[in-house]
Short mmCIF file of C-alpha atoms in Angstrom, two decimals:
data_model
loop_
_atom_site.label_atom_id
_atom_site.label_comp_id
_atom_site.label_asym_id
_atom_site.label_seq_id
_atom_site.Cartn_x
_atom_site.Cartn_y
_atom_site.Cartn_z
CA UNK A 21 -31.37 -167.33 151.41
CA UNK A 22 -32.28 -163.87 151.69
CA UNK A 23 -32.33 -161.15 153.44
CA UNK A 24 -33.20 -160.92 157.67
CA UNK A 25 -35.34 -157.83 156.84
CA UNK A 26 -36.14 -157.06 160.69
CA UNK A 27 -33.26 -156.10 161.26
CA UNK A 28 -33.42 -153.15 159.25
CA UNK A 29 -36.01 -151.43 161.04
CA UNK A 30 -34.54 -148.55 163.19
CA UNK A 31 -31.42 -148.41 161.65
CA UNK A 32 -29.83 -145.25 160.75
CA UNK A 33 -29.77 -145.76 156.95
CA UNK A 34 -28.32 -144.44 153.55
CA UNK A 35 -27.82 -144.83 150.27
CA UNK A 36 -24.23 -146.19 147.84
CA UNK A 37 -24.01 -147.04 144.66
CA UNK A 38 -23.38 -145.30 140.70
CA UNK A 39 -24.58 -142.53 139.07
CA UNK A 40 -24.24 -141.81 135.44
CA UNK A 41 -23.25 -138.03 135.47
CA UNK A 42 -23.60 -135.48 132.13
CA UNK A 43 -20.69 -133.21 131.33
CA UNK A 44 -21.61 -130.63 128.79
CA UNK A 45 -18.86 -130.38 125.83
CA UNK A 46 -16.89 -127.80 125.30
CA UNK A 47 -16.64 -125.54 121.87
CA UNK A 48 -20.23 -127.30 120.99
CA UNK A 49 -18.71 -130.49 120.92
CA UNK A 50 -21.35 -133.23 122.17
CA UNK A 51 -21.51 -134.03 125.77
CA UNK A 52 -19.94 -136.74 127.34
CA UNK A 53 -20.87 -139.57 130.04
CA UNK A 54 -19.30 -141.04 133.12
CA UNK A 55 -20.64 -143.33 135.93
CA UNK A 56 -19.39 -142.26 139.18
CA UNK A 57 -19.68 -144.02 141.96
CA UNK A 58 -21.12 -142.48 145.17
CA UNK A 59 -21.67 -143.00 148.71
CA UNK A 60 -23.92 -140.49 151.19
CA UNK A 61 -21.72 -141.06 154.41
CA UNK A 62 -24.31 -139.48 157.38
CA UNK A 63 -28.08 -140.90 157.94
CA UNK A 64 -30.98 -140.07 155.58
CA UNK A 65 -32.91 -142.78 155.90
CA UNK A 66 -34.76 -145.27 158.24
CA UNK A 67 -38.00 -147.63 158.66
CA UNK A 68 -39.62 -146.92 161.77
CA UNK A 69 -41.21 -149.77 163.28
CA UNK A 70 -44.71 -149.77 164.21
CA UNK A 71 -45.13 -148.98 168.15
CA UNK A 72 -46.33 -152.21 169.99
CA UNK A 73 -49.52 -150.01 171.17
CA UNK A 74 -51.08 -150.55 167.76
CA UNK A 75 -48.87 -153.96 167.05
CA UNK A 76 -50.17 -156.32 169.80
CA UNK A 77 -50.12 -159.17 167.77
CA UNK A 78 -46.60 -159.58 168.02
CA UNK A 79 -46.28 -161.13 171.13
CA UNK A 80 -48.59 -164.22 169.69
CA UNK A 81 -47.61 -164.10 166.30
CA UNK A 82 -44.42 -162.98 166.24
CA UNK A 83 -43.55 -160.32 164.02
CA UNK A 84 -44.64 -160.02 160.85
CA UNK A 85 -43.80 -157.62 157.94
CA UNK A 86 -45.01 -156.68 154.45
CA UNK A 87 -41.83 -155.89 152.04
CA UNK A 88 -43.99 -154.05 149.64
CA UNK A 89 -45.78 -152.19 152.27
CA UNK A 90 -43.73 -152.00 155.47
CA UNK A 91 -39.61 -151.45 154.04
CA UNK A 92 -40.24 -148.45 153.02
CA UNK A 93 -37.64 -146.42 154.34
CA UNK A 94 -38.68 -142.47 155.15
CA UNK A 95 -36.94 -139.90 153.44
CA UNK A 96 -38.24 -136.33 154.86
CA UNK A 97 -41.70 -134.92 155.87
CA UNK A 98 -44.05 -133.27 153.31
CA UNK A 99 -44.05 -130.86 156.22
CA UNK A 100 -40.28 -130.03 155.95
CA UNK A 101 -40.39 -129.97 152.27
CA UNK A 102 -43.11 -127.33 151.83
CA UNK A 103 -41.08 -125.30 153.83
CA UNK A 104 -38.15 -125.45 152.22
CA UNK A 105 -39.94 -125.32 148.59
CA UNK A 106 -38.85 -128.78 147.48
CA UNK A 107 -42.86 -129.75 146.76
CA UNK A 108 -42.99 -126.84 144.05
CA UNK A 109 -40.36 -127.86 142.33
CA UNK A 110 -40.51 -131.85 142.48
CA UNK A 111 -42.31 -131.50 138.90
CA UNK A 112 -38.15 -131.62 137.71
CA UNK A 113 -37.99 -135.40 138.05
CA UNK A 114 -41.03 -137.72 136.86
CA UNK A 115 -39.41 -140.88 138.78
CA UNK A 116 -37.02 -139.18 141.49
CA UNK A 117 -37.64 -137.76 144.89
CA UNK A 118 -35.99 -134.16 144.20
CA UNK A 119 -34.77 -134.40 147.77
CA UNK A 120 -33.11 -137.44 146.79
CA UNK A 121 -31.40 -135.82 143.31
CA UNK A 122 -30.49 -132.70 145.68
CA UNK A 123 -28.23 -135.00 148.24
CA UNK A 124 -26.83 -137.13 145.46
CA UNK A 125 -25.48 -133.94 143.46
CA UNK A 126 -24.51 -132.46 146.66
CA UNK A 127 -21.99 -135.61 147.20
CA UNK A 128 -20.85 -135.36 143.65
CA UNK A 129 -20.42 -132.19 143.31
CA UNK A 130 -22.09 -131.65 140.14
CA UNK A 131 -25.26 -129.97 138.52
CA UNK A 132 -29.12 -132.17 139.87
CA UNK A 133 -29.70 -131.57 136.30
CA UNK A 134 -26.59 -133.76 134.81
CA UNK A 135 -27.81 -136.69 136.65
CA UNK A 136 -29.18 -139.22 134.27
CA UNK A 137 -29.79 -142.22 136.14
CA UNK A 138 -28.45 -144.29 138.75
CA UNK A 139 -28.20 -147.46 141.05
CA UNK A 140 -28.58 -147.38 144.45
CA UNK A 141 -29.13 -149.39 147.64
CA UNK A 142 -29.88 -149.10 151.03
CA UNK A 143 -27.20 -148.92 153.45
CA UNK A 144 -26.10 -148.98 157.39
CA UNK A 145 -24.04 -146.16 158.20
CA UNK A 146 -22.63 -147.64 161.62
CA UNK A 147 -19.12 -148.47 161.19
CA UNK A 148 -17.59 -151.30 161.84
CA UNK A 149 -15.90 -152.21 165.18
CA UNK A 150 -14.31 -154.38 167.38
CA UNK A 151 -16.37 -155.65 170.32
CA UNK A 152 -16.75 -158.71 173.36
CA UNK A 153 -14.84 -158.21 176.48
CA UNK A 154 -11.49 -158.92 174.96
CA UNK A 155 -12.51 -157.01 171.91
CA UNK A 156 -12.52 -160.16 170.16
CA UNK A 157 -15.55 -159.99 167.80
CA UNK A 158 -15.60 -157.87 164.54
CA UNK A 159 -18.99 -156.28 163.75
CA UNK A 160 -20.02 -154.97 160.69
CA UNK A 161 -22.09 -154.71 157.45
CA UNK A 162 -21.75 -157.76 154.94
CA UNK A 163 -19.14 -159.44 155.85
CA UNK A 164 -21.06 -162.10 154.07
CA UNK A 165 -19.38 -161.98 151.60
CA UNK A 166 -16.95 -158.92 152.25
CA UNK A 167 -14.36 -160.46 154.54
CA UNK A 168 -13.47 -163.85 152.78
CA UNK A 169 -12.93 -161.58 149.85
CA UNK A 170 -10.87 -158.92 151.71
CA UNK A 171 -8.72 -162.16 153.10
CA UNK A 172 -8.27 -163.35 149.69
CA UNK A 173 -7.28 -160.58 148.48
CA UNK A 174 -4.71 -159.97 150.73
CA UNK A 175 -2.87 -163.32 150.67
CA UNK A 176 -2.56 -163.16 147.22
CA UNK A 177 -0.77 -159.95 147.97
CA UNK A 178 1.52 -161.47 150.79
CA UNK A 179 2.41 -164.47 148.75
CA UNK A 180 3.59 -162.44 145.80
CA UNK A 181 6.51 -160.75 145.58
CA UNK A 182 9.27 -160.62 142.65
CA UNK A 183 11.11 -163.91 143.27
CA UNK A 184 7.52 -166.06 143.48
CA UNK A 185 6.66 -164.73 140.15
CA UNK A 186 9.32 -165.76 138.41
CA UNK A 187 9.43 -169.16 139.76
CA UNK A 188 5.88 -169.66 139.59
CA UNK A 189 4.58 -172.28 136.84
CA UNK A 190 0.89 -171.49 137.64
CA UNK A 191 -1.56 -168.40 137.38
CA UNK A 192 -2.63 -167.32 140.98
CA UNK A 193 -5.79 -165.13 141.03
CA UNK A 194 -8.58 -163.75 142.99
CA UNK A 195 -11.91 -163.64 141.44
CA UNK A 196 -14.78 -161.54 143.00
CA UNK A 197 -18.01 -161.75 141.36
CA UNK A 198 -21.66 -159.86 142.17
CA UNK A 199 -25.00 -160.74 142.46
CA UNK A 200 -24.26 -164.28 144.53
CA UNK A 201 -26.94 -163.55 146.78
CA UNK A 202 -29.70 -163.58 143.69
CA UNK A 203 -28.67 -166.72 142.23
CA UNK A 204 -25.42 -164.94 140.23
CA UNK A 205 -26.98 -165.23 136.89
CA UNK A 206 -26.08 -162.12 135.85
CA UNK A 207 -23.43 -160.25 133.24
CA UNK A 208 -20.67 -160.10 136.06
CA UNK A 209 -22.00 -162.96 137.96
CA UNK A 210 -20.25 -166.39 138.99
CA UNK A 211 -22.93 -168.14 136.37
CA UNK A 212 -21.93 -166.25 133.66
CA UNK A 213 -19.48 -167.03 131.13
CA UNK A 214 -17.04 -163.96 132.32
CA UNK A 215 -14.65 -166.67 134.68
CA UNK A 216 -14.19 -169.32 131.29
CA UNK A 217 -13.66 -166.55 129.07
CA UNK A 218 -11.06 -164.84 131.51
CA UNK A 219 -9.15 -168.14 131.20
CA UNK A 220 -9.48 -169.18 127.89
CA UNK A 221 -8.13 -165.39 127.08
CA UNK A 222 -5.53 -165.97 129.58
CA UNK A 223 -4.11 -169.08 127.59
CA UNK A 224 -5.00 -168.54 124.29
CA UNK A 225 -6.80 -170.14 121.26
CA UNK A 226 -4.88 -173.50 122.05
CA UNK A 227 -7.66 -175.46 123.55
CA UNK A 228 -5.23 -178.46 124.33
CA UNK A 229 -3.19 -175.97 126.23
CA UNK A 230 -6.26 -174.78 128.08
CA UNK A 231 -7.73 -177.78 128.81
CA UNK A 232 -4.56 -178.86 129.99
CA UNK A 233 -4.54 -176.10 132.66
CA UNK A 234 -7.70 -176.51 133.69
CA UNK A 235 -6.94 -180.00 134.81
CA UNK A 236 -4.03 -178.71 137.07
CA UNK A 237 -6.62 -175.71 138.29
CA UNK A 238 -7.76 -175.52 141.61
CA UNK A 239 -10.75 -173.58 143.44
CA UNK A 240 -11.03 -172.36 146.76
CA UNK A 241 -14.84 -170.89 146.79
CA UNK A 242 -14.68 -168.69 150.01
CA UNK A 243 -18.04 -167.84 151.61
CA UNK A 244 -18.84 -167.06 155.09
CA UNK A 245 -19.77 -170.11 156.98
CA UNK A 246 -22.25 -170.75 159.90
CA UNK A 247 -20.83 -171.10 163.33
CA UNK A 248 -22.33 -172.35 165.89
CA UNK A 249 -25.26 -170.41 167.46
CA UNK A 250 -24.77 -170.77 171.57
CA UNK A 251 -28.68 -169.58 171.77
CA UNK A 252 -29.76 -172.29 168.70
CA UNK A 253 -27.18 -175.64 169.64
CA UNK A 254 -30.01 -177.79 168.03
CA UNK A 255 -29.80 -176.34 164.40
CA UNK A 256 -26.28 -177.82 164.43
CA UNK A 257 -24.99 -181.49 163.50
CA UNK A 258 -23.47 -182.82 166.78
CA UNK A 259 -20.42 -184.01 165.19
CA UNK A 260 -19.97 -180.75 163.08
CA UNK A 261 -19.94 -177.70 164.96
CA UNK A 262 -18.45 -174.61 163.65
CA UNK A 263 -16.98 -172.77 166.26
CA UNK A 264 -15.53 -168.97 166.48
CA UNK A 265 -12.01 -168.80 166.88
CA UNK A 266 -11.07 -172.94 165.60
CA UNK A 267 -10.65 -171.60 161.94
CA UNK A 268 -11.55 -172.02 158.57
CA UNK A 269 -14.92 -174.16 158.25
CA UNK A 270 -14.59 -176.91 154.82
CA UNK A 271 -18.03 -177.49 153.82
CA UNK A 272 -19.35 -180.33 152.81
CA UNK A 273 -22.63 -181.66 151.52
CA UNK A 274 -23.99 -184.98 149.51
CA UNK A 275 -26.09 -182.87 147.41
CA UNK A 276 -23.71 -181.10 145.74
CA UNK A 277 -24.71 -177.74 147.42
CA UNK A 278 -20.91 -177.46 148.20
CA UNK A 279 -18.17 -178.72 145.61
CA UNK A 280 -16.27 -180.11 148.30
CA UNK A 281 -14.61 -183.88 147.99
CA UNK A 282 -11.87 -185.94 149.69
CA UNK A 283 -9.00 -184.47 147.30
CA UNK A 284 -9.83 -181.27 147.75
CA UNK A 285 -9.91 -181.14 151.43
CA UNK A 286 -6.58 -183.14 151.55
CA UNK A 287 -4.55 -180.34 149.78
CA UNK A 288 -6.02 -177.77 152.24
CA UNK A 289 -5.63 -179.89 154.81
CA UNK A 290 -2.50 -180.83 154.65
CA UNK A 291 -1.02 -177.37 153.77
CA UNK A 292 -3.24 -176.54 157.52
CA UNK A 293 -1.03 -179.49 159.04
CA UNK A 294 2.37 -178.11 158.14
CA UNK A 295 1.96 -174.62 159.37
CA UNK A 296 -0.32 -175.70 162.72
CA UNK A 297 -3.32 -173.57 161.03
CA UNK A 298 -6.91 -174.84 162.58
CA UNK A 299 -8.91 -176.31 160.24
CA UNK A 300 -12.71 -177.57 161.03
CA UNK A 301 -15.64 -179.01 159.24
CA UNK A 302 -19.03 -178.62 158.67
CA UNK A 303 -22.30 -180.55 157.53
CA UNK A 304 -25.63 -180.08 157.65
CA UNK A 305 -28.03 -181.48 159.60
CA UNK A 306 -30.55 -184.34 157.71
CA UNK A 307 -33.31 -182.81 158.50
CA UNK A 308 -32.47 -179.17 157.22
CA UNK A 309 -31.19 -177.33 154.08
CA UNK A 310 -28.32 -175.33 154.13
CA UNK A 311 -27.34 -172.46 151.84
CA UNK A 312 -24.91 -172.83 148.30
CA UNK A 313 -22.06 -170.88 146.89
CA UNK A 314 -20.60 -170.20 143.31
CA UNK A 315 -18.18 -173.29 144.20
CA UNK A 316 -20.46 -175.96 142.48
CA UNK A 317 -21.66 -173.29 139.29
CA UNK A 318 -17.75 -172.43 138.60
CA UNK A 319 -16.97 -176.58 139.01
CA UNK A 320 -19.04 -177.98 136.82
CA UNK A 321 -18.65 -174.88 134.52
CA UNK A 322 -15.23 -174.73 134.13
CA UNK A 323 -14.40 -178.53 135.50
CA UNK A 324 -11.97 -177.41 138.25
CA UNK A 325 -11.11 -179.02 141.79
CA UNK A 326 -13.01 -177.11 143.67
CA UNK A 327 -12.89 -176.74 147.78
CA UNK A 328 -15.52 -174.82 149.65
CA UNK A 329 -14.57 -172.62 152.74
CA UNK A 330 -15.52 -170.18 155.33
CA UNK A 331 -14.45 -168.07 158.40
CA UNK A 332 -17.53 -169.24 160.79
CA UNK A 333 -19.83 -166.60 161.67
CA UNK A 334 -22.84 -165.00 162.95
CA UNK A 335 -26.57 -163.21 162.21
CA UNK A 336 -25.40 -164.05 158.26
CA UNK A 337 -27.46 -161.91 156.01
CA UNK A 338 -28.43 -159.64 159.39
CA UNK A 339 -27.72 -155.99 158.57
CA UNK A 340 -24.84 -155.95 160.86
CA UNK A 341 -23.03 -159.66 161.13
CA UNK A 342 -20.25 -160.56 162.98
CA UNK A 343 -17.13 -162.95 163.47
CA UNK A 344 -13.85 -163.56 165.62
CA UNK A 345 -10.67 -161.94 165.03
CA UNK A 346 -8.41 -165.25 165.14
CA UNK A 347 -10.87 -166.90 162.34
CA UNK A 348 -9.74 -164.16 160.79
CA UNK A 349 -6.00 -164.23 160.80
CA UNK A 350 -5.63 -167.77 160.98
CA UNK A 351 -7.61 -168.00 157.35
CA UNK A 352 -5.06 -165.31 155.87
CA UNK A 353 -2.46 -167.69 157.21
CA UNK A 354 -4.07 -170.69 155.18
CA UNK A 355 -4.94 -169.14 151.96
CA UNK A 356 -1.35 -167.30 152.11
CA UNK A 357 0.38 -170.85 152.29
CA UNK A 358 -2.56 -172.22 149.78
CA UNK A 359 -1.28 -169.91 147.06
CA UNK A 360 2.70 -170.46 148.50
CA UNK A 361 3.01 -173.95 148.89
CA UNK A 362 -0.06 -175.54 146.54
CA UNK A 363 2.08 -176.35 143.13
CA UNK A 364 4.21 -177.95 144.86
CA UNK A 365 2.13 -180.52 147.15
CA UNK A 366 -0.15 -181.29 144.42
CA UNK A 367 2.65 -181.87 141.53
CA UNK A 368 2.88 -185.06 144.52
CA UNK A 369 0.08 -186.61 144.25
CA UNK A 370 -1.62 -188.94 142.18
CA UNK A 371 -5.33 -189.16 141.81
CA UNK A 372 -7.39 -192.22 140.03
CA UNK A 373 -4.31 -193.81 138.56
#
């Protein structure tokens, strides 16, 4: 869907990502390579906006932004620079800001000169917090898709302990994959072929054996879901509402833009049922699109039962989103009982006989 842009002007910005650092050899050996990831933790950056003196227009055409010409985000002044002799010496790097190679090596801790390349993005630097009244809103940065993968995460670590490993007859995993927001087709993305070649690895060269898995496999794609919007009621479906603090959202859609079905939501469901988790649903409107998640690429891909889910939330793809605490917990809850409980409900049932 994209980014909301806008809401990246007058932020207090910097920059995160990996750097591929030079370390001379020793004893003239050859010199060696490492990627190191980095993170500048106070404010360097931001993107002004324009002041509404010489922006009239956006009171009658709302406002509008170029993101060739108006996200660029300002570094330093040539001022500033001059002074401190940055200008004269810029020559050093033909596609760098020095400044930008100074702070970077500064981080690291290493020579401006052993840094070979790197990738970077923008970043917020306000943490994240608690907020509302009863401090019962968490607001951050990405938790699209950050905090269904932090709450995976840690229910596959609270469901696993000695005794479930040894009885278990099934592989329980967590699977994070990047680049989902650009469409995923990428060497470590969900439409790549990195998720059937973990498996296949995982079982062997016996493709009876794996095939036979994959039929007993199950999904859970877990992406942020939309909640309902008290300011925007009319973007909803009446009869399916997402609300903060009601739980996990199962998504559904007719056009396959979720991988959702009736068997999948029954095991969830039902596993919901016998612990008193809340459960709710959501479909789109008609008359509107909604977004996608790697839940339909990794089912028809690898063939799996596949269940699409969300903790409800708000401002999705804003710079700073947020979502309720209970959603929170309560989806822990689920998933911990999901990877508890789910061999053993669906050994019961009997699908297509």
């Amino acid at each position: 869907g994209g980014g909301l842009w806008n809401t990246w002007f007058d932020r207090n910005l910097t920059v995160a990502g990996r750097v591929i650092v030079q370390t001379e050899g020793e004893d003239g050996k050859p010199p060696s390579y490492e990627c190191k990831l980095v993170h500048i933790p106070r404010p360097i950056l931001c993107i002004p906006n324009l002041a509404i003196h010489l922006n009239r227009g956006i009171y009658t055409e709302g406002f509008k932004y170029n993101k060739q010409t108006h996200l660029l985000p300002i570094l330093a002044t040539e001022m500033l620079n001059k002074e401190m002799k940055m200008d004269d010496e810029a020559k050093q790097s033909d596609e760098h800001h020095l400044l930008l190679l100074v702070l970077l090596a500064k981080e690291l801790k290493v020579p401006m000169s052993s840094i070979k390349d790197f990738d970077l993005s923008l970043c917020d630097t306000q943490p994240a917090c608690l907020h509302g009244a009863w401090n019962e809103f968490i607001s951050a940065r990405g938790l699209d898709n950050l905090m269904m993968s932090f709450i995976c995460t840690k229910a596959l670590i609270a469901a696993t302990d000695e005794k479930s490993l040894k009885e278990a007859k099934q592989i329980q995993m967590v699977a994070l994959f990047d680049n989902e927001e650009v469409g995923s087709t990428s060497q470590q993305g969900a439409n790549s072929n990195l998720m059937a070649r973990l498996l296949q690895r995982i079982h062997g060269d016996d493709m009876k054996v794996y095939d036979a898995a994959i039929r007993k496999s199950f999904l859970v794609s877990a992406d942020m879901a939309h909640a309902l919007h008290p300011n925007y009621t009319s973007k909803h479906e009446n009869n399916h509402r997402p609300i903060i603090h009601k739980g996990l959202v199962i998504k559904k859609n007719g056009n396959q833009r979720y991988a959702t079905n009736s068997v999948t939501t029954f095991l969830v469901e039902e596993i919901a049922k016998r612990h008193k988790i809340p459960l709710q649903k959501f479909v789109v409107r008609n008359d509107m699109g909604c977004g996608s998640t790697i839940g339909p690429l990794l089912s028809a891909k690898l063939g799996i039962r596949t269940l699409d889910v969300g903790v409800p939330q708000f401002a999705m793809h804003s710079i700073r989103e947020m979502c309720g605490t209970r959603d929170v917990l309560s989806s822990f809850e689920l998933l911990k009982n999901y990877y508890l409980e789910f061999e053993g409900l669906d050994s019961s049932l009997t699908v297509d006989k």
